Amino acid sequence: MSRPHDQARARPIPEDVSLATVAARAGVSVSTVSRIVNGETRRASPETVARVREAIEAVGYWPNPAGRALRRGESQLVAVLAANLDNPAMATIASSTETALREAGYVTILCDTHDRAELQDEYLVAMRAQRVRGFVLIAAVASPGLKEISEQGAPIVFVNRRNPVGAGAFVGIDDRAAGAAAADHFFARGRRRLAVVSPREGSSASTGRVDGFVARLLDQGWAEEAIIREAGEGLSHLQVGYDAAARLFVAHRMPDAVLCVSDQIAYGIARRAREQALAIPGDCELVSIDGTPLSRWVAPWLKSIEIPYGVYGAEIVAGLRSIWSGEVAGERLLPIRREALSSEG
């Protein structure tokens, strides 16, 4: 048998429940209820806040942010398009972005473009039909649809990769500086046969990391031909690392240290190394530019220049707000963390 309390909870909420209903039950003004519902509690006593929240629960009031947005003529939807949610780095960024948008009062629509230009354009068209207020593109690729909305001035924040078809607000790191930091680490460790592995179809991020690494080596007196460069095919960085390592781990050019432009490339290289009975990091030290939380569990041997993906969300929201307010959003470059490089191994 159900209890009276359960039956009361099961009853449909009346459509006419409003702020005024809550205010009458709590014995306060409608404006007080409105402030508390919207998270502004500093001007009310703890007792008043508790009484209003009890009244909200009792009458079954549910704030309607969509309704408020419609009255203001604004959408609360923000489209987040990620190139590959199988990639832990992109998944972490997407999660951080969703949290920051939710805390700011927005709703996220998350799409995985699978690094395909035509699918990215399909989502851009669909999201515009939903009248989203802004776009967050994590690792965007060049596409006709992106070029069109960029030229039309759509509010877009690009993440990790800069706008591949023009200018635009950007959140990421100084990729060249990250590559140079890896070179500095190898110098300090006394490594002399140095290599770098990246995707053959490079983005602004991977290209910048390779360029920074190579430039630092050249500055330190390395000959261009002494720097081993390998690239792998495909969109999967796991496969990129695995394929590149087949050409990397041969007797006449075996490196003693490799910069991997992502964690997943390092995982692929390590898999190939195990198959060839090579020890990582004994025979060859790997350093990645990523440092996702997953690596601490599955690859404790991997040293990383860590990117602060967990705080990307707040910077992305700040970028969107700058665009919405008519400001030039520009670039938000976040500091890399090198502490993990100093660990033994």
CSV table of C-alpha atoms in Angstrom, one decimal:
chain,number,residue,atom,x,y,z
A,1,MET,CA,0.0,0.0,0.0
A,2,SER,CA,1.4,3.4,-0.9
A,3,ARG,CA,1.7,6.1,1.7
A,4,PRO,CA,-0.2,9.4,1.5
A,5,HIS,CA,3.2,11.2,1.1
A,6,ASP,CA,4.0,9.0,-2.0
A,7,GLN,CA,0.5,9.7,-3.4
A,8,ALA,CA,1.0,13.4,-3.0
A,9,ARG,CA,4.3,13.2,-4.8
A,10,ALA,CA,2.7,11.2,-7.7
A,11,ARG,CA,0.0,13.8,-8.4
A,12,PRO,CA,0.6,15.8,-11.6
A,13,ILE,CA,1.9,19.3,-11.0
A,14,PRO,CA,-0.7,22.0,-11.7
A,15,GLU,CA,0.1,24.1,-14.7
A,16,ASP,CA,-0.7,27.3,-12.8
A,17,VAL,CA,2.1,26.8,-10.2
A,18,SER,CA,4.2,29.9,-10.4
A,19,LEU,CA,6.6,32.1,-8.5
A,20,ALA,CA,3.5,33.8,-6.9
A,21,THR,CA,2.3,30.4,-5.7
A,22,VAL,CA,5.7,29.8,-4.0
A,23,ALA,CA,5.8,33.3,-2.6
A,24,ALA,CA,2.3,32.9,-1.0
A,25,ARG,CA,3.2,29.7,0.6
A,26,ALA,CA,6.6,30.9,1.9
A,27,GLY,CA,5.2,34.3,3.1
A,28,VAL,CA,7.7,36.3,1.1
A,29,SER,CA,7.6,38.6,-2.0
A,30,VAL,CA,7.7,37.3,-5.5
A,31,SER,CA,11.0,39.1,-6.1
A,32,THR,CA,12.6,37.3,-3.1
A,33,VAL,CA,11.5,33.9,-4.6
A,34,SER,CA,12.8,35.0,-8.0
A,35,ARG,CA,16.2,35.9,-6.6
A,36,ILE,CA,16.5,32.6,-4.7
A,37,VAL,CA,15.4,30.5,-7.7
A,38,ASN,CA,18.1,32.2,-9.8
A,39,GLY,CA,20.8,31.4,-7.2
A,40,GLU,CA,21.0,34.9,-5.6
A,41,THR,CA,20.8,34.1,-1.9
A,42,ARG,CA,23.0,36.7,-0.3
A,43,ARG,CA,20.2,39.2,0.3
A,44,ALA,CA,18.0,36.7,2.1
A,45,SER,CA,18.5,35.1,5.5
A,46,PRO,CA,19.2,31.3,5.7
A,47,GLU,CA,15.8,30.9,7.3
A,48,THR,CA,14.1,32.6,4.3
A,49,VAL,CA,16.1,30.6,1.8
A,50,ALA,CA,15.1,27.4,3.6
A,51,ARG,CA,11.5,28.4,3.7
A,52,VAL,CA,11.4,29.3,0.0
A,53,ARG,CA,13.0,26.0,-0.9
A,54,GLU,CA,10.6,24.1,1.2
A,55,ALA,CA,7.7,25.9,-0.5
A,56,ILE,CA,9.2,25.1,-3.9
A,57,GLU,CA,9.3,21.4,-3.0
A,58,ALA,CA,5.8,21.5,-1.5
A,59,VAL,CA,4.0,23.1,-4.5
A,60,GLY,CA,6.1,21.3,-7.1
A,61,TYR,CA,7.4,24.4,-8.8
A,62,TRP,CA,10.0,23.8,-11.5
A,63,PRO,CA,11.9,26.9,-12.8
A,64,ASN,CA,11.5,27.2,-16.6
A,65,PRO,CA,14.8,28.6,-17.9
A,66,ALA,CA,13.6,28.0,-21.5
A,67,GLY,CA,10.6,30.2,-20.9
A,68,ARG,CA,12.8,33.0,-19.5
A,69,ALA,CA,15.1,32.7,-22.5
A,70,LEU,CA,12.1,33.0,-24.9
A,71,ARG,CA,10.9,36.1,-23.1
A,72,ARG,CA,14.3,37.6,-23.6
A,73,GLY,CA,14.5,36.5,-27.2
A,74,GLU,CA,17.6,34.4,-26.4
A,75,SER,CA,18.4,30.7,-26.7
A,76,GLN,CA,20.1,28.8,-23.9
A,77,LEU,CA,21.3,26.1,-26.2
A,78,VAL,CA,25.0,25.9,-27.1
A,79,ALA,CA,26.3,23.4,-29.6
A,80,VAL,CA,29.5,21.5,-28.8
A,81,LEU,CA,31.0,19.7,-31.8
A,82,ALA,CA,33.9,17.4,-31.0
A,83,ALA,CA,36.1,15.7,-33.6
A,84,ASN,CA,36.4,12.4,-31.8
A,85,LEU,CA,34.8,11.6,-28.4
A,86,ASP,CA,36.8,8.3,-28.3
A,87,ASN,CA,39.8,10.5,-27.7
A,88,PRO,CA,40.1,11.0,-23.9
A,89,ALA,CA,41.4,14.5,-24.3
A,90,MET,CA,38.4,15.6,-26.3
A,91,ALA,CA,36.0,13.8,-24.0
A,92,THR,CA,37.6,15.6,-21.0
A,93,ILE,CA,37.2,19.0,-22.8
A,94,ALA,CA,33.6,18.2,-23.7
A,95,SER,CA,32.8,17.3,-20.1
A,96,SER,CA,34.5,20.4,-18.7
A,97,THR,CA,32.6,22.5,-21.2
A,98,GLU,CA,29.2,21.0,-20.4
A,99,THR,CA,29.8,21.6,-16.7
A,100,ALA,CA,30.8,25.2,-17.2
A,101,LEU,CA,27.9,25.9,-19.5
A,102,ARG,CA,25.4,24.3,-17.1
A,103,GLU,CA,26.7,26.4,-14.2
A,104,ALA,CA,26.3,29.5,-16.4
A,105,GLY,CA,22.7,28.6,-17.2
A,106,TYR,CA,23.1,27.1,-20.6
A,107,VAL,CA,22.2,23.7,-22.1
A,108,THR,CA,24.7,21.7,-24.1
A,109,ILE,CA,24.0,19.8,-27.3
A,110,LEU,CA,27.0,17.5,-27.9
A,111,CYS,CA,27.8,16.1,-31.3
A,112,ASP,CA,30.7,13.9,-32.5
A,113,THR,CA,31.8,14.8,-36.0
A,114,HIS,CA,34.2,11.8,-36.2
A,115,ASP,CA,36.7,14.2,-37.9
A,116,ARG,CA,34.6,14.2,-41.0
A,117,ALA,CA,34.0,17.5,-42.8
A,118,GLU,CA,30.7,16.5,-44.3
A,119,LEU,CA,29.3,15.4,-40.9
A,120,GLN,CA,30.6,18.6,-39.2
A,121,ASP,CA,28.6,20.6,-41.8
A,122,GLU,CA,25.5,18.5,-41.2
A,123,TYR,CA,25.7,19.3,-37.5
A,124,LEU,CA,26.3,22.9,-38.2
A,125,VAL,CA,23.2,23.2,-40.3
A,126,ALA,CA,21.1,21.2,-37.8
A,127,MET,CA,22.3,23.3,-34.9
A,128,ARG,CA,21.6,26.5,-36.6
A,129,ALA,CA,18.0,25.3,-37.2
A,130,GLN,CA,17.8,24.8,-33.4
A,131,ARG,CA,18.8,28.5,-33.1
A,132,VAL,CA,21.7,27.7,-30.7
A,133,ARG,CA,23.2,30.7,-29.2
A,134,GLY,CA,26.8,29.7,-29.9
A,135,PHE,CA,29.1,27.0,-31.1
A,136,VAL,CA,32.1,25.3,-29.4
A,137,LEU,CA,34.2,23.4,-32.0
A,138,ILE,CA,36.7,21.0,-30.4
A,139,ALA,CA,39.3,20.2,-33.1
A,140,ALA,CA,37.4,21.5,-36.1
A,141,VAL,CA,38.3,20.5,-39.6
A,142,ALA,CA,38.0,22.7,-42.7
A,143,SER,CA,34.6,22.5,-44.4
A,144,PRO,CA,32.4,24.6,-46.6
A,145,GLY,CA,29.7,25.0,-43.9
A,146,LEU,CA,32.3,26.1,-41.4
A,147,LYS,CA,33.7,28.7,-43.8
A,148,GLU,CA,30.2,30.0,-44.4
A,149,ILE,CA,29.2,30.5,-40.8
A,150,SER,CA,32.6,31.9,-39.9
A,151,GLU,CA,32.3,34.5,-42.6
A,152,GLN,CA,28.8,35.3,-41.3
A,153,GLY,CA,30.1,36.1,-37.9
A,154,ALA,CA,28.5,33.2,-36.0
A,155,PRO,CA,29.6,33.1,-32.3
A,156,ILE,CA,32.2,30.3,-32.3
A,157,VAL,CA,35.0,29.3,-29.9
A,158,PHE,CA,37.6,27.0,-31.4
A,159,VAL,CA,39.3,24.6,-29.1
A,160,ASN,CA,42.7,22.9,-29.5
A,161,ARG,CA,42.8,23.6,-33.2
A,162,ARG,CA,42.4,27.1,-34.5
A,163,ASN,CA,39.8,28.0,-37.1
A,164,PRO,CA,41.1,26.0,-40.2
A,165,VAL,CA,39.3,28.4,-42.6
A,166,GLY,CA,40.0,31.8,-41.0
A,167,ALA,CA,40.2,33.7,-37.8
A,168,GLY,CA,38.3,33.2,-34.6
A,169,ALA,CA,38.3,32.9,-30.8
A,170,PHE,CA,40.6,30.2,-29.6
A,171,VAL,CA,41.2,28.2,-26.4
A,172,GLY,CA,44.2,26.0,-26.2
A,173,ILE,CA,47.9,26.1,-25.4
A,174,ASP,CA,51.1,27.4,-27.0
A,175,ASP,CA,51.8,24.3,-29.0
A,176,ARG,CA,55.2,25.4,-30.1
A,177,ALA,CA,56.3,26.1,-26.5
A,178,ALA,CA,55.1,22.6,-25.6
A,179,GLY,CA,57.2,21.0,-28.3
A,180,ALA,CA,60.2,23.0,-27.2
A,181,ALA,CA,59.7,21.9,-23.6
A,182,ALA,CA,59.9,18.3,-24.7
A,183,ALA,CA,63.2,19.0,-26.5
A,184,ASP,CA,64.5,20.6,-23.3
A,185,HIS,CA,63.6,17.5,-21.3
A,186,PHE,CA,65.4,15.2,-23.6
A,187,PHE,CA,68.5,17.5,-23.5
A,188,ALA,CA,68.5,17.3,-19.7
A,189,ARG,CA,68.2,13.5,-19.8
A,190,GLY,CA,71.1,13.2,-22.2
A,191,ARG,CA,69.1,11.7,-25.1
A,192,ARG,CA,70.8,12.0,-28.4
A,193,ARG,CA,68.8,10.0,-31.0
A,194,LEU,CA,65.6,12.0,-31.0
A,195,ALA,CA,62.4,11.4,-32.9
A,196,VAL,CA,58.9,12.9,-33.2
A,197,VAL,CA,55.7,11.2,-34.3
A,198,SER,CA,52.6,12.9,-35.5
A,199,PRO,CA,49.6,12.3,-37.8
A,200,ARG,CA,50.3,12.7,-41.5
A,201,GLU,CA,47.2,14.8,-41.8
A,202,GLY,CA,48.3,17.4,-39.2
A,203,SER,CA,46.2,20.0,-37.5
A,204,SER,CA,47.4,23.4,-36.2
A,205,ALA,CA,48.0,21.7,-32.8
A,206,SER,CA,50.1,18.8,-34.0
A,207,THR,CA,52.0,20.9,-36.5
A,208,GLY,CA,52.8,23.5,-33.9
A,209,ARG,CA,54.1,20.9,-31.5
A,210,VAL,CA,56.4,19.3,-34.1
A,211,ASP,CA,57.6,22.7,-35.3
A,212,GLY,CA,58.4,23.8,-31.7
A,213,PHE,CA,60.3,20.6,-31.0
A,214,VAL,CA,62.3,20.7,-34.3
A,215,ALA,CA,63.1,24.4,-33.9
A,216,ARG,CA,64.5,23.9,-30.4
A,217,LEU,CA,66.7,21.0,-31.7
A,218,LEU,CA,68.0,23.1,-34.5
A,219,ASP,CA,68.8,26.0,-32.1
A,220,GLN,CA,70.8,23.5,-30.0
A,221,GLY,CA,72.9,22.5,-33.0
A,222,TRP,CA,71.1,19.4,-34.2
A,223,ALA,CA,71.4,18.8,-38.0
A,224,GLU,CA,68.1,18.7,-39.8
A,225,GLU,CA,68.8,15.2,-41.1
A,226,ALA,CA,69.6,13.9,-37.6
A,227,ILE,CA,66.0,14.6,-36.4
A,228,ILE,CA,63.9,11.5,-37.0
A,229,ARG,CA,60.4,12.4,-38.1
A,230,GLU,CA,57.6,9.8,-38.6
A,231,ALA,CA,54.0,10.2,-39.4
A,232,GLY,CA,51.1,7.7,-39.4
A,233,GLU,CA,48.0,7.5,-41.5
A,234,GLY,CA,44.4,7.7,-40.5
A,235,LEU,CA,42.3,9.5,-37.9
A,236,SER,CA,43.0,7.3,-35.0
A,237,HIS,CA,46.0,8.4,-33.0
A,238,LEU,CA,46.4,4.9,-31.7
A,239,GLN,CA,46.8,3.6,-35.2
A,240,VAL,CA,49.1,6.6,-36.1
A,241,GLY,CA,51.5,5.6,-33.3
A,242,TYR,CA,51.4,1.9,-34.1
A,243,ASP,CA,52.0,2.3,-37.8
A,244,ALA,CA,54.7,5.0,-37.4
A,245,ALA,CA,56.6,2.8,-34.9
A,246,ALA,CA,57.0,0.0,-37.5
A,247,ARG,CA,59.2,2.4,-39.4
A,248,LEU,CA,60.7,3.9,-36.3
A,249,PHE,CA,62.0,0.8,-34.5
A,250,VAL,CA,64.5,-0.5,-37.0
A,251,ALA,CA,68.2,-1.1,-36.1
A,252,HIS,CA,69.8,1.5,-38.2
A,253,ARG,CA,67.7,4.4,-36.8
A,254,MET,CA,66.4,3.3,-33.4
A,255,PRO,CA,65.7,6.4,-31.3
A,256,ASP,CA,66.4,6.6,-27.6
A,257,ALA,CA,63.6,9.2,-27.1
A,258,VAL,CA,60.4,10.0,-28.9
A,259,LEU,CA,58.0,13.0,-28.7
A,260,CYS,CA,54.4,11.9,-29.3
A,261,VAL,CA,52.1,14.8,-30.0
A,262,SER,CA,49.3,13.0,-28.1
A,263,ASP,CA,48.9,10.4,-25.4
A,264,GLN,CA,47.2,8.0,-27.8
A,265,ILE,CA,50.1,8.1,-30.2
A,266,ALA,CA,52.3,7.1,-27.3
A,267,TYR,CA,50.0,4.2,-26.5
A,268,GLY,CA,50.2,3.0,-30.1
A,269,ILE,CA,54.0,3.2,-30.1
A,270,ALA,CA,54.2,1.3,-26.9
A,271,ARG,CA,52.1,-1.5,-28.3
A,272,ARG,CA,54.4,-1.9,-31.2
A,273,ALA,CA,57.4,-1.8,-28.9
A,274,ARG,CA,56.0,-4.6,-26.8
A,275,GLU,CA,55.5,-6.7,-29.9
A,276,GLN,CA,59.2,-6.1,-30.8
A,277,ALA,CA,60.4,-7.0,-27.3
A,278,LEU,CA,61.5,-3.4,-26.6
A,279,ALA,CA,61.3,-1.9,-23.2
A,280,ILE,CA,59.6,1.4,-22.6
A,281,PRO,CA,61.2,3.6,-21.2
A,282,GLY,CA,64.3,1.4,-20.9
A,283,ASP,CA,65.1,1.2,-24.6
A,284,CYS,CA,63.2,4.3,-25.6
A,285,GLU,CA,61.7,7.1,-23.6
A,286,LEU,CA,58.3,8.4,-24.7
A,287,VAL,CA,57.0,11.9,-23.9
A,288,SER,CA,53.6,13.0,-24.9
A,289,ILE,CA,51.8,16.4,-25.0
A,290,ASP,CA,48.4,15.7,-23.4
A,291,GLY,CA,48.6,14.2,-19.9
A,292,THR,CA,45.0,13.1,-19.8
A,293,PRO,CA,43.8,11.5,-16.5
A,294,LEU,CA,43.5,8.1,-18.3
A,295,SER,CA,47.3,7.8,-18.6
A,296,ARG,CA,47.8,7.7,-14.9
A,297,TRP,CA,45.8,4.4,-14.9
A,298,VAL,CA,46.8,2.7,-18.2
A,299,ALA,CA,50.3,4.2,-18.9
A,300,PRO,CA,52.1,5.1,-15.7
A,301,TRP,CA,55.4,4.8,-17.7
A,302,LEU,CA,54.4,7.7,-19.9
A,303,LYS,CA,55.7,11.1,-19.1
A,304,SER,CA,53.7,14.0,-20.3
A,305,ILE,CA,53.6,17.7,-20.8
A,306,GLU,CA,50.1,18.2,-19.3
A,307,ILE,CA,47.4,20.3,-20.8
A,308,PRO,CA,44.9,21.6,-18.2
A,309,TYR,CA,41.8,20.2,-20.0
A,310,GLY,CA,39.8,20.3,-16.8
A,311,VAL,CA,39.7,24.2,-16.8
A,312,TYR,CA,39.0,24.6,-20.5
A,313,GLY,CA,35.2,24.9,-19.8
A,314,ALA,CA,35.5,28.1,-17.9
A,315,GLU,CA,37.7,29.7,-20.6
A,316,ILE,CA,35.4,28.6,-23.3
A,317,VAL,CA,32.4,30.1,-21.6
A,318,ALA,CA,34.4,33.3,-21.1
A,319,GLY,CA,35.2,33.4,-24.8
A,320,LEU,CA,31.5,32.9,-25.7
A,321,ARG,CA,30.5,35.7,-23.4
A,322,SER,CA,33.0,38.0,-24.9
A,323,ILE,CA,31.6,37.3,-28.4
A,324,TRP,CA,28.0,37.8,-27.2
A,325,SER,CA,28.9,41.1,-25.6
A,326,GLY,CA,30.4,42.3,-28.9
A,327,GLU,CA,34.1,42.1,-27.8
A,328,VAL,CA,36.9,40.6,-29.8
A,329,ALA,CA,37.4,37.3,-28.0
A,330,GLY,CA,40.9,36.6,-29.3
A,331,GLU,CA,43.1,33.7,-28.0
A,332,ARG,CA,43.1,32.2,-24.5
A,333,LEU,CA,46.4,30.3,-24.1
A,334,LEU,CA,46.5,28.2,-21.0
A,335,PRO,CA,49.7,27.3,-19.2
A,336,ILE,CA,51.2,23.8,-19.7
A,337,ARG,CA,52.4,21.7,-16.7
A,338,ARG,CA,55.8,20.1,-16.9
A,339,GLU,CA,55.9,18.6,-13.4
A,340,ALA,CA,55.3,15.1,-14.7
A,341,LEU,CA,58.5,15.3,-16.7
A,342,SER,CA,60.6,15.4,-13.6
A,343,SER,CA,59.5,12.0,-12.3
A,344,GLU,CA,62.0,9.2,-12.4
A,345,GLY,CA,61.6,6.6,-15.2
